[in-house]
Amino acid sequence: MTTLWPRLESLLPRVSKPARYIGCEDGMQRPTVGPHLTSWLLAYPDTYEIGLPNQGLQILYELLNERPDASAERTYAPWIDLEAEMRAAGVPLFSVDTHRAAGDFDIIAFNLSAELVYTNVLNCIDLAGLAVRSQQRSDADPLIGAGGHCAYNPEPLADFVDFFVIGDGEEAVGEITEAVGAWKRSGKQAGTRATVLRDLAGIEGVYVPALYEAVYDGSALAAVTPKHPDVPALVSKRTVADLGEWPYPRRQLVPVTEVVHDRLSVEMFRGCTRGCRFCQAGMITRPVRERPAAQVREMVAAGLERSGYDEVSLMSLSTADYSGIADLVRDTVVGDSVAADAEGNRISVSLPSMRVDAFTVDMADHVSRARRTGLTFAPEAGSWRLRRIINKLITEEDLYGAVRSAYSKGWHRMKLYFLTGLPSEMHPDTEAIAHLADACTRIGQEYTKRASVTVSLGGFVPKPHTPFQWFGQNPPEELARKVQLVRSALGRNRRVQLKWHDPAATTAEGIVSRGDRRVGRVIEYVWRKGGTFQEWSERFDLALWEEAMAACGLSLDEQVYRHRSEHEVLPWDHIGAGLHRDFLWQDWQDALAGHGLPDCRWTPCYDCGACTEYGIEHVVASPVAPNGGSQGTGQDLATGHLVPVELRPRALPVEPRPRSLAGAAAATGSSA
């Protein structure tokens, strides 16, 4: 094994945050290297501090290193200062585990968690010393793979990536390892790269774009069709049926430098059936699969003991929907087994993706017993009318009840997350964001003078495989106008801080998330013009994306802003997320009509396809619905904007006491 460390070490004193590149974390694997093993380089195309906490990458990292026929290491996108030093010194992309060159691995696999990292994917491939376009790479070159939520529209990266894993990766990576291992043992003979790609295309959940042809009718996409009869016309996602069989990661990486989300993370369940129509993650990860409660407790206890963390994040798309969440939080914070770390400090529990209608006084009481972590609620829309359209069926009463629970248990600030640019959004809907935030601070002032709210406002991007995939995205000028509406409605309210996502960046996200294969040329153009780290505000430049679109003969109106028709071919139609197209279209029509749809875990099946297509049912840890019941179940959906007012009976008048007695009581300090 050849290491690049001696050449890399001399560069690190000249860059910021050199600890990003040294590895040495607690939990780092010691991979075996040999010709008999299929070697994976798992790549996160953003900086180390963003990528290291990623659970998907850490799970595959452990799984592959447990296999007798595989080894896995990690790499992250080097920041621009180290990249410049590497290019000047001729040092290629490397792993942080052994500092081997990326080109020495059999597979380089990227985690795609956000679309604006796509230019970083190309940059990492180039830094590895490889041709960025797959058709120009040789048999001796590593295969380039990718997975993650963004892979559900793989077409923008189709010209650069050899294969995509659609859906859960735990089982798929083993089958890919076997196929690539057989090819490696055969000697990777000249001309056989196409053969192994055909083998990979036969694995469930694996999409090989080189084996498909994108056909256009003028400027419109007509079809994406397989080039060979044995290649599937529809690539269906891979779904792990029982999360309890995959208790990973067992040894979460503990970094030696500061990273985001620096705490123990335990995945409680996958999937969500709340049915929020804007939420791609909730749609593509169905059905719900809960981890057994005993296993969650074991993973929390073992992880805290091994890592030394004093905070645990219970992760899912909607944490409070876990059917045993109340008992689990109580046991984690109060129970004897995991209540305190080695120094006796009480363990803090972070509940990301907290559902407003499930955050009760009891939940707040348990969480507040330790150090209070950040608290974020996501109403998503300011008005009940708009929340019904997006199927976020939480009422004003739900929100104010959750806020009151938090303030009453000692919180003095919280964050509310909203989207703007949603279908049918009008001025009153947008301004209602400010009214909700102001009402929350007024509730808080009943408990603390320091009560404050941060409103985080994001621009809506209609994502693939959602009911809103046919909706035309708002241009940046319209999004900016709606941000200004909220600012004006807030006025001089100093208790509410408004933050918003750059509308220009939202536009670029729309280009790459909704585009077809032709958008790959746009991504390459931006990359060649130096447009890396586009997720970072100081590096982002919409003008560069607009220039690239024009240079490639593409229109923002055509690719991003226009509405789609029912029967139009969408760039991701050949990728199966488990959802029937007619179900999504009908849900889109229901949205336009303002109809909400209750959570199907506790109501009859709507035949969306997620369960029936895969022969999998929802897996819950308890037959009892979680706190807050079930979205839309048992609610009067016509009155969700109303907050009930309790009228107390008028008190009977009290006869005044004689002055002498009152005066005597005041003088003696006693009560009469």
XYZ file of C-alpha atoms in Angstrom:
672
model
C 0.000 0.000 0.000
C 1.311 3.429 -0.992
C 0.376 6.397 1.165
C 0.386 10.057 0.141
C 0.877 11.228 3.720
C 4.534 12.349 3.382
C 3.584 14.580 0.425
C 0.355 15.787 2.017
C 1.820 16.571 5.442
C 4.051 19.306 4.067
C 1.016 21.079 2.594
C -1.121 21.177 5.748
C 0.683 24.027 7.594
C -0.345 26.297 4.716
C -4.099 25.643 4.880
C -6.951 26.411 7.255
C -8.297 23.649 9.493
C -5.661 21.001 8.682
C -7.362 18.569 11.082
C -9.959 18.051 8.340
C -7.493 15.852 6.486
C -5.716 13.703 9.081
C -8.349 11.108 10.060
C -7.462 9.528 13.411
C -11.036 9.686 14.760
C -12.243 7.434 17.521
C -14.140 4.728 15.657
C -11.999 4.940 12.518
C -11.699 1.564 10.825
C -8.383 -0.085 10.052
C -9.206 -1.444 6.609
C -7.350 -4.418 5.205
C -5.843 -3.748 1.792
C -5.249 -6.485 -0.746
C -5.918 -7.582 -4.324
C -8.542 -10.065 -3.132
C -10.732 -7.262 -1.737
C -13.102 -4.875 -3.493
C -12.013 -1.492 -2.214
C -14.519 1.324 -1.762
C -13.743 5.005 -1.266
C -16.875 6.557 0.254
C -16.929 10.227 -0.676
C -18.911 13.106 0.757
C -18.666 16.014 -1.723
C -18.481 18.773 0.880
C -16.065 19.669 3.650
C -15.130 17.235 6.406
C -17.089 19.071 9.110
C -20.272 18.824 7.018
C -19.750 15.270 5.800
C -18.367 13.362 8.760
C -21.651 13.195 10.750
C -23.551 11.794 7.752
C -25.210 8.600 8.966
C -25.575 6.976 5.560
C -21.861 7.132 4.869
C -20.960 5.862 8.343
C -23.361 2.914 8.066
C -21.882 1.744 4.765
C -18.367 2.365 6.083
C -18.919 -0.142 8.894
C -20.877 -2.645 6.827
C -18.296 -2.886 4.075
C -15.380 -3.249 6.477
C -17.180 -6.131 8.203
C -17.291 -8.061 4.922
C -14.450 -10.513 4.197
C -14.393 -9.480 0.522
C -14.392 -5.685 0.898
C -12.679 -2.701 2.478
C -13.866 0.875 2.766
C -12.262 4.238 3.449
C -13.551 7.816 3.400
C -12.814 11.070 1.629
C -14.276 14.562 1.731
C -14.013 17.502 -0.647
C -10.852 19.480 0.164
C -11.477 23.164 0.745
C -10.254 25.559 -1.943
C -6.968 26.351 -0.154
C -5.854 22.718 0.034
C -7.146 22.028 -3.481
C -4.863 24.759 -4.831
C -1.897 23.308 -2.928
C -2.710 19.765 -4.124
C -2.943 20.784 -7.766
C 0.295 22.750 -7.548
C 2.123 19.814 -5.915
C 0.508 17.104 -8.059
C -1.148 15.433 -5.053
C -4.380 13.624 -5.996
C -7.542 13.156 -3.944
C -6.872 10.835 -1.005
C -8.624 8.888 1.743
C -8.476 10.258 5.279
C -8.011 6.741 6.717
C -4.745 5.625 5.095
C -4.168 8.574 2.725
C -4.170 6.292 -0.291
C -4.747 7.895 -3.668
C -8.397 7.820 -4.782
C -7.379 6.304 -8.112
C -6.130 3.168 -6.319
C -9.648 2.147 -5.260
C -12.045 -0.054 -7.209
C -15.100 2.113 -6.504
C -15.476 5.779 -5.587
C -19.028 6.242 -4.266
C -20.554 9.657 -3.557
C -23.270 10.481 -1.044
C -25.680 12.963 -2.663
C -27.496 14.792 0.131
C -27.884 18.161 -1.627
C -28.016 19.140 -5.286
C -25.660 22.112 -5.138
C -22.718 19.819 -4.337
C -22.835 18.377 -7.870
C -19.997 20.589 -9.089
C -17.940 19.259 -6.161
C -18.593 15.713 -7.414
C -16.976 16.605 -10.724
C -14.130 18.358 -8.935
C -13.408 15.304 -6.771
C -13.419 12.996 -9.813
C -10.965 15.352 -11.519
C -8.775 15.587 -8.403
C -8.646 11.779 -8.395
C -6.917 11.996 -11.783
C -9.899 10.615 -13.717
C -11.843 11.876 -16.699
C -15.019 13.523 -15.421
C -17.189 11.948 -18.156
C -17.751 8.237 -17.701
C -17.440 7.369 -21.390
C -13.855 8.663 -21.383
C -12.670 6.478 -18.493
C -10.742 3.259 -19.069
C -11.155 -0.294 -17.756
C -8.391 0.326 -15.200
C -10.110 3.349 -13.694
C -12.307 3.112 -10.600
C -16.043 2.868 -11.086
C -17.899 6.000 -9.974
C -21.069 5.392 -7.972
C -23.579 7.601 -6.166
C -26.569 7.303 -3.856
C -28.681 9.315 -1.455
C -31.961 11.163 -1.757
C -30.808 13.289 -4.684
C -30.188 10.134 -6.716
C -33.947 9.819 -7.262
C -33.355 12.145 -10.216
C -30.006 10.860 -11.449
C -30.177 12.408 -14.917
C -28.215 15.640 -14.294
C -25.192 13.491 -13.289
C -25.826 10.704 -15.816
C -22.805 11.580 -17.981
C -20.388 11.480 -15.043
C -21.500 8.621 -12.776
C -21.241 4.929 -13.739
C -23.989 3.672 -11.428
C -26.527 4.961 -8.918
C -28.046 3.111 -5.973
C -31.689 4.094 -5.627
C -33.052 3.717 -2.088
C -31.492 1.950 0.906
C -27.899 0.881 0.402
C -27.288 -1.718 3.124
C -28.103 -4.750 0.981
C -27.177 -3.294 -2.407
C -23.536 -2.553 -1.558
C -22.933 -6.234 -0.796
C -24.224 -7.316 -4.199
C -22.228 -4.579 -5.931
C -19.124 -5.743 -4.058
C -19.619 -9.281 -5.350
C -20.119 -8.171 -8.962
C -17.112 -5.854 -8.985
C -15.029 -8.438 -7.116
C -15.704 -11.043 -9.800
C -14.683 -8.526 -12.478
C -11.535 -7.692 -10.541
C -10.575 -11.354 -10.169
C -10.985 -11.815 -13.919
C -8.264 -9.216 -14.428
C -10.415 -6.365 -15.736
C -9.648 -7.358 -19.300
C -9.775 -4.684 -21.985
C -13.324 -3.933 -23.059
C -14.948 -5.595 -20.032
C -15.963 -2.405 -18.215
C -19.203 -2.466 -20.217
C -19.763 -6.050 -19.058
C -19.541 -5.257 -15.370
C -21.889 -2.316 -15.879
C -24.421 -4.729 -17.413
C -23.980 -6.950 -14.345
C -24.592 -3.993 -12.040
C -27.744 -3.051 -13.958
C -29.146 -6.469 -13.054
C -28.982 -5.681 -9.321
C -32.240 -4.453 -7.836
C -32.102 -0.725 -7.176
C -29.036 -0.034 -9.348
C -29.325 2.384 -12.276
C -26.567 2.471 -14.923
C -27.212 5.577 -17.055
C -24.862 4.544 -19.889
C -27.308 1.702 -20.659
C -30.188 4.137 -21.231
C -30.850 6.612 -24.011
C -32.530 9.977 -23.470
C -34.797 10.748 -26.446
C -36.012 14.273 -27.199
C -38.848 15.644 -29.278
C -37.563 19.087 -30.120
C -36.802 20.738 -26.767
C -38.993 18.328 -24.818
C -37.880 15.051 -23.249
C -39.768 12.210 -24.942
C -38.409 9.164 -23.076
C -35.494 7.564 -21.250
C -35.317 4.006 -22.546
C -32.962 1.028 -22.035
C -30.573 0.184 -24.862
C -30.769 -3.592 -24.261
C -33.696 -5.948 -23.639
C -32.219 -7.310 -20.387
C -31.942 -3.835 -18.848
C -35.038 -2.870 -16.803
C -37.200 -0.057 -18.176
C -38.063 0.992 -14.599
C -35.387 0.942 -11.897
C -37.225 0.449 -8.597
C -35.763 1.596 -5.301
C -34.164 -0.761 -2.816
C -35.967 -0.981 0.544
C -34.680 -2.550 3.753
C -37.740 -4.245 5.241
C -36.569 -4.660 8.856
C -34.427 -1.895 10.314
C -33.852 -4.030 13.387
C -31.555 -6.254 11.331
C -29.215 -3.313 10.673
C -28.142 -1.788 14.030
C -25.583 0.573 12.495
C -23.419 2.453 13.021
C -22.156 0.535 16.052
C -19.031 2.663 16.346
C -19.970 6.195 15.388
C -16.985 8.299 14.411
C -15.946 10.845 17.045
C -13.985 13.614 15.306
C -10.798 15.266 16.491
C -11.993 18.679 15.282
C -15.245 20.603 15.367
C -18.016 19.351 13.080
C -21.713 20.078 12.677
C -24.099 17.880 14.696
C -21.270 16.856 17.034
C -23.233 14.390 19.160
C -24.305 10.766 19.214
C -26.939 10.044 16.561
C -29.277 7.063 16.653
C -31.712 6.393 13.825
C -35.122 5.514 15.259
C -37.009 4.791 12.073
C -37.146 5.377 8.339
C -40.067 6.526 6.291
C -42.917 8.896 6.950
C -46.587 8.685 6.048
C -47.681 12.126 7.212
C -48.031 12.866 3.513
C -46.636 16.406 3.384
C -46.903 17.091 -0.324
C -43.767 19.226 -0.535
C -41.525 16.681 1.212
C -39.487 14.440 -1.055
C -37.852 12.573 1.834
C -41.216 11.580 3.254
C -42.469 10.310 -0.097
C -39.441 8.318 -1.260
C -38.678 6.579 2.068
C -42.095 4.968 2.585
C -43.152 2.710 4.226
C -42.482 3.482 7.882
C -40.022 1.048 9.472
C -39.426 1.598 13.181
C -36.416 0.218 14.966
C -37.387 -1.925 18.007
C -37.484 0.210 21.137
C -35.124 -2.124 23.004
C -32.576 -1.813 20.223
C -32.799 1.987 20.250
C -32.150 1.980 24.000
C -29.199 -0.366 23.549
C -27.691 1.760 20.769
C -28.088 4.915 22.869
C -26.533 3.378 25.983
C -23.627 1.722 24.145
C -22.983 4.775 21.979
C -22.855 7.176 24.904
C -20.562 4.903 26.870
C -18.149 4.412 23.982
C -18.104 7.934 22.550
C -18.147 10.061 25.687
C -20.854 12.310 24.271
C -23.334 13.923 26.668
C -25.960 14.548 23.995
C -27.886 12.126 21.796
C -29.946 12.945 18.728
C -32.884 10.605 18.114
C -33.117 10.754 14.348
C -35.923 10.301 11.855
C -38.001 12.392 9.501
C -40.510 13.074 12.294
C -39.056 11.953 15.611
C -42.168 12.433 17.738
C -44.049 10.037 15.456
C -42.087 7.101 16.847
C -44.759 5.025 18.537
C -42.811 4.707 21.793
C -41.230 8.157 21.841
C -42.531 9.323 25.235
C -41.162 6.296 27.111
C -37.918 6.392 25.142
C -37.210 10.042 25.915
C -38.094 9.527 29.570
C -35.775 6.531 29.841
C -32.939 8.342 28.085
C -33.116 11.438 30.248
C -34.324 9.957 33.538
C -33.699 6.224 33.405
C -30.832 4.612 35.305
C -29.142 2.989 32.313
C -28.415 6.028 30.170
C -29.374 8.997 32.301
C -25.872 10.307 32.948
C -22.394 10.130 31.466
C -19.254 8.918 33.269
C -18.932 12.224 35.168
C -22.538 12.125 36.331
C -23.755 14.824 33.931
C -27.332 14.331 32.790
C -27.706 13.323 29.146
C -29.305 15.850 26.791
C -31.711 14.645 24.128
C -32.012 16.400 20.776
C -35.227 15.771 18.856
C -34.770 17.012 15.284
C -37.772 17.191 12.983
C -40.066 17.748 15.944
C -43.721 17.521 15.020
C -45.677 20.473 16.425
C -48.786 18.485 17.308
C -46.755 15.845 19.158
C -44.717 18.073 21.486
C -46.592 17.855 24.776
C -46.001 19.222 28.247
C -44.778 15.785 29.366
C -42.324 15.636 26.463
C -41.061 19.128 27.258
C -40.706 18.169 30.914
C -38.538 15.138 30.129
C -36.321 16.932 27.608
C -35.858 20.001 29.823
C -34.452 17.993 32.740
C -31.026 18.097 31.122
C -29.291 20.881 29.219
C -31.844 22.352 26.834
C -30.831 21.879 23.217
C -32.195 23.812 20.271
C -35.924 23.512 19.667
C -37.291 23.814 16.142
C -40.874 23.512 14.974
C -41.855 23.467 11.320
C -45.351 24.783 10.589
C -44.110 25.218 6.958
C -46.950 27.611 6.020
C -48.421 30.591 7.813
C -52.124 29.998 7.171
C -54.373 27.026 7.777
C -55.609 27.307 4.183
C -52.112 26.810 2.825
C -51.228 24.102 5.340
C -54.188 22.080 4.083
C -52.912 22.475 0.528
C -49.445 21.198 1.448
C -51.028 18.586 3.782
C -49.282 19.851 6.894
C -52.364 19.370 9.028
C -51.303 21.171 12.180
C -53.598 23.813 13.568
C -52.875 27.103 15.275
C -53.985 25.397 18.473
C -51.342 22.683 17.905
C -48.582 25.253 17.398
C -49.496 27.447 20.334
C -49.864 24.417 22.586
C -46.367 23.185 21.679
C -44.894 26.654 22.143
C -46.583 27.026 25.521
C -45.282 23.621 26.595
C -41.739 24.651 25.729
C -41.801 28.092 27.339
C -43.460 26.711 30.473
C -40.566 24.265 30.911
C -37.798 26.825 30.687
C -37.070 27.443 27.022
C -36.792 31.100 26.126
C -36.113 30.886 22.390
C -37.096 28.601 19.551
C -37.004 28.418 15.783
C -39.965 28.208 13.425
C -39.322 26.951 9.908
C -41.482 28.021 6.969
C -41.475 27.679 3.189
C -42.440 30.365 0.707
C -43.254 29.974 -2.964
C -45.741 27.176 -2.254
C -48.580 26.362 -4.680
C -51.435 28.925 -4.582
C -49.646 31.052 -1.947
C -51.134 34.535 -1.658
C -50.266 37.659 0.325
C -52.329 36.773 3.422
C -50.677 33.324 3.563
C -47.214 34.856 3.488
C -47.988 37.609 5.989
C -49.523 35.030 8.329
C -45.967 33.780 8.978
C -45.239 37.027 10.817
C -48.516 36.852 12.742
C -47.807 33.293 13.945
C -44.290 34.225 15.058
C -45.546 37.279 16.919
C -48.241 35.235 18.661
C -45.612 32.713 19.782
C -43.477 35.430 21.371
C -46.510 36.803 23.202
C -47.135 33.347 24.647
C -43.492 33.188 25.681
C -43.678 36.522 27.469
C -46.164 34.962 29.865
C -43.247 32.852 31.162
C -40.052 34.832 30.492
C -39.067 38.337 29.474
C -36.398 36.815 27.215
C -38.897 35.037 24.955
C -37.863 35.204 21.311
C -38.475 33.384 18.051
C -36.263 32.928 15.003
C -38.175 32.512 11.754
C -36.241 30.571 9.125
C -37.739 31.053 5.664
C -36.793 28.759 2.789
C -37.688 28.996 -0.871
C -39.751 26.059 -2.124
C -38.273 23.757 -4.784
C -40.790 21.230 -6.203
C -38.943 17.928 -5.944
C -39.209 14.700 -7.986
C -41.571 11.952 -6.808
C -43.833 14.324 -4.872
C -47.364 15.526 -5.666
C -45.882 18.976 -6.318
C -43.505 17.739 -9.037
C -45.845 19.251 -11.649
C -45.743 22.716 -10.060
C -43.647 25.510 -11.588
C -41.098 26.972 -9.187
C -41.278 30.666 -8.253
C -38.546 32.832 -9.858
C -36.040 34.427 -7.453
C -37.642 37.872 -7.806
C -40.975 36.488 -6.609
C -39.353 34.654 -3.702
C -37.496 37.821 -2.697
C -40.765 39.781 -2.830
C -42.404 37.292 -0.466
C -39.484 37.530 1.946
C -39.994 41.289 1.954
C -43.692 40.774 2.735
C -42.748 38.894 5.895
C -40.194 41.539 6.845
C -42.767 44.289 6.422
C -45.387 42.367 8.402
C -42.937 41.908 11.280
C -42.195 45.617 11.350
C -40.062 46.574 14.352
C -40.761 43.415 16.323
C -37.440 42.853 18.061
C -38.512 39.552 19.556
C -38.675 37.912 16.133
C -35.530 37.425 14.087
C -36.019 36.629 10.415
C -33.523 34.570 8.434
C -34.044 33.407 4.868
C -32.420 31.212 2.279
C -31.015 33.073 -0.712
C -33.706 32.973 -3.455
C -30.946 32.884 -6.065
C -29.545 29.653 -4.584
C -33.074 28.215 -4.575
C -33.181 28.825 -8.340
C -29.927 26.955 -8.929
C -31.216 24.096 -6.774
C -34.271 23.952 -9.020
C -32.079 23.653 -12.108
C -30.188 20.601 -10.901
C -32.999 18.870 -8.995
C -35.624 19.128 -11.765
C -33.434 18.972 -14.865
C -32.928 16.221 -17.431
C -29.670 14.802 -18.790
C -28.861 18.006 -20.683
C -28.364 19.816 -17.364
C -25.152 17.810 -16.958
C -23.536 20.191 -19.433
C -24.610 23.103 -17.230
C -23.041 21.507 -14.143
C -19.815 20.868 -16.033
C -19.743 24.452 -17.344
C -20.152 25.898 -13.839
C -17.446 23.570 -12.502
C -14.969 24.479 -15.247
C -15.565 28.144 -14.461
C -14.514 27.535 -10.857
C -18.001 27.134 -9.384
C -17.316 24.690 -6.559
C -18.862 24.712 -3.064
C -22.061 26.248 -4.377
C -23.786 25.327 -1.108
C -21.659 27.994 0.583
C -23.062 31.520 0.316
C -19.629 33.096 -0.109
C -18.980 30.851 -3.117
C -22.403 30.834 -4.780
C -23.000 32.815 -7.972
C -26.366 32.632 -9.774
C -24.959 34.635 -12.700
C -22.605 31.743 -13.408
C -25.530 29.297 -13.545
C -27.507 31.643 -15.808
C -24.473 31.984 -18.063
C -24.121 28.201 -18.180
C -27.788 27.706 -19.050
C -27.512 30.161 -21.922
C -24.258 28.625 -23.164
C -25.903 25.176 -23.223
C -29.007 26.420 -25.013
C -31.335 25.799 -22.088
C -34.012 28.039 -20.621
C -34.823 28.634 -16.967
C -38.479 28.999 -17.921
C -38.471 25.586 -19.584
C -36.447 23.732 -16.962
C -37.560 25.391 -13.715
C -40.395 27.912 -13.756
C -43.151 26.380 -15.889
C -45.907 24.039 -14.711
C -45.892 20.472 -16.045
C -48.892 18.718 -17.550
C -50.308 15.400 -16.374
C -48.948 13.208 -19.154
C -45.663 14.994 -19.751
C -42.569 12.784 -19.529
C -40.574 13.804 -16.459
C -36.791 13.239 -16.302
C -37.166 10.786 -13.406
C -40.100 8.727 -14.686
C -37.859 5.682 -15.254
C -36.867 5.692 -11.552
C -39.342 3.947 -9.255
C -39.786 5.437 -5.775
C -42.590 3.003 -5.007
C -45.330 5.575 -5.566
C -47.949 5.202 -8.281
C -47.882 8.126 -10.690
C -51.679 8.338 -10.655
C -51.636 8.532 -6.848
C -49.246 11.498 -6.973
C -51.339 13.233 -9.641
C -54.552 12.745 -7.676
C -52.855 14.069 -4.547
C -51.794 17.119 -6.566
C -55.421 17.649 -7.595
C -56.548 17.194 -3.983
C -54.024 19.834 -2.971
C -55.401 22.334 -5.455
C -58.864 21.623 -4.065
C -57.618 22.185 -0.506
C -58.247 18.634 0.705
C -56.046 17.177 3.450
C -55.088 13.501 3.644
C -54.670 11.773 7.055
C -51.687 9.626 8.025
C -52.163 6.143 6.572
C -50.453 4.294 9.431
C -53.591 4.686 11.510
C -56.203 4.939 8.743
C -57.137 2.765 5.741
C -54.564 2.340 2.946
C -54.650 4.845 0.073
C -52.748 2.476 -2.250
C -49.919 4.912 -2.921
C -47.824 1.895 -3.916
C -45.127 2.037 -1.245
C -46.338 -1.063 0.594
C -48.211 -2.993 -2.076
C -45.475 -2.800 -4.695
C -42.809 -4.220 -2.392
C -44.826 -6.581 -0.217
C -43.794 -4.575 2.843
C -46.016 -3.195 5.546
C -45.447 -0.425 8.056
C -43.361 -1.640 10.988
C -44.150 0.087 14.297
C -42.701 -0.535 17.726
C -46.044 -0.059 19.465
C -49.666 -0.439 18.329
C -50.523 2.817 20.087
C -50.453 6.003 18.036
C -47.754 8.493 19.108
C -48.303 11.768 20.936
C -50.606 14.035 19.007
C -52.520 11.113 17.521
C -52.354 10.988 13.768
C -52.304 13.778 11.263
C -55.850 14.654 10.295
C -57.363 11.733 12.183
C -60.269 12.828 14.319
C -59.769 16.500 13.473
C -62.353 18.907 12.163
C -60.335 20.085 9.191
C -62.682 22.981 8.583
C -61.722 24.729 11.841
C -57.960 24.292 11.977
C -57.332 28.036 11.902
C -59.384 28.646 15.029
C -57.964 28.668 18.530
C -60.553 27.607 21.124
C -61.275 30.155 23.801
C -62.479 29.011 27.214
C -64.962 31.405 28.810
C -64.762 31.191 32.572
C -67.896 31.938 34.640
C -67.979 35.425 36.067
C -66.911 35.501 39.705
C -69.529 36.519 42.271
C -68.986 39.985 43.755
C -67.227 40.001 47.112
C -68.626 42.250 49.819
C -66.052 44.770 51.036
C -64.726 44.254 54.528
C -65.027 46.898 57.217
C -62.241 49.453 57.021
C -61.181 48.815 60.617
C -60.663 45.110 60.044
C -58.846 45.719 56.778
C -56.639 48.299 58.396
C -55.851 46.001 61.292
C -54.919 43.208 58.928
C -52.594 45.482 56.985
C -50.941 46.741 60.149
C -50.310 43.311 61.622
C -49.359 41.630 58.316
C -51.946 38.934 58.872
C -54.718 37.875 56.543
C -58.316 38.384 57.408
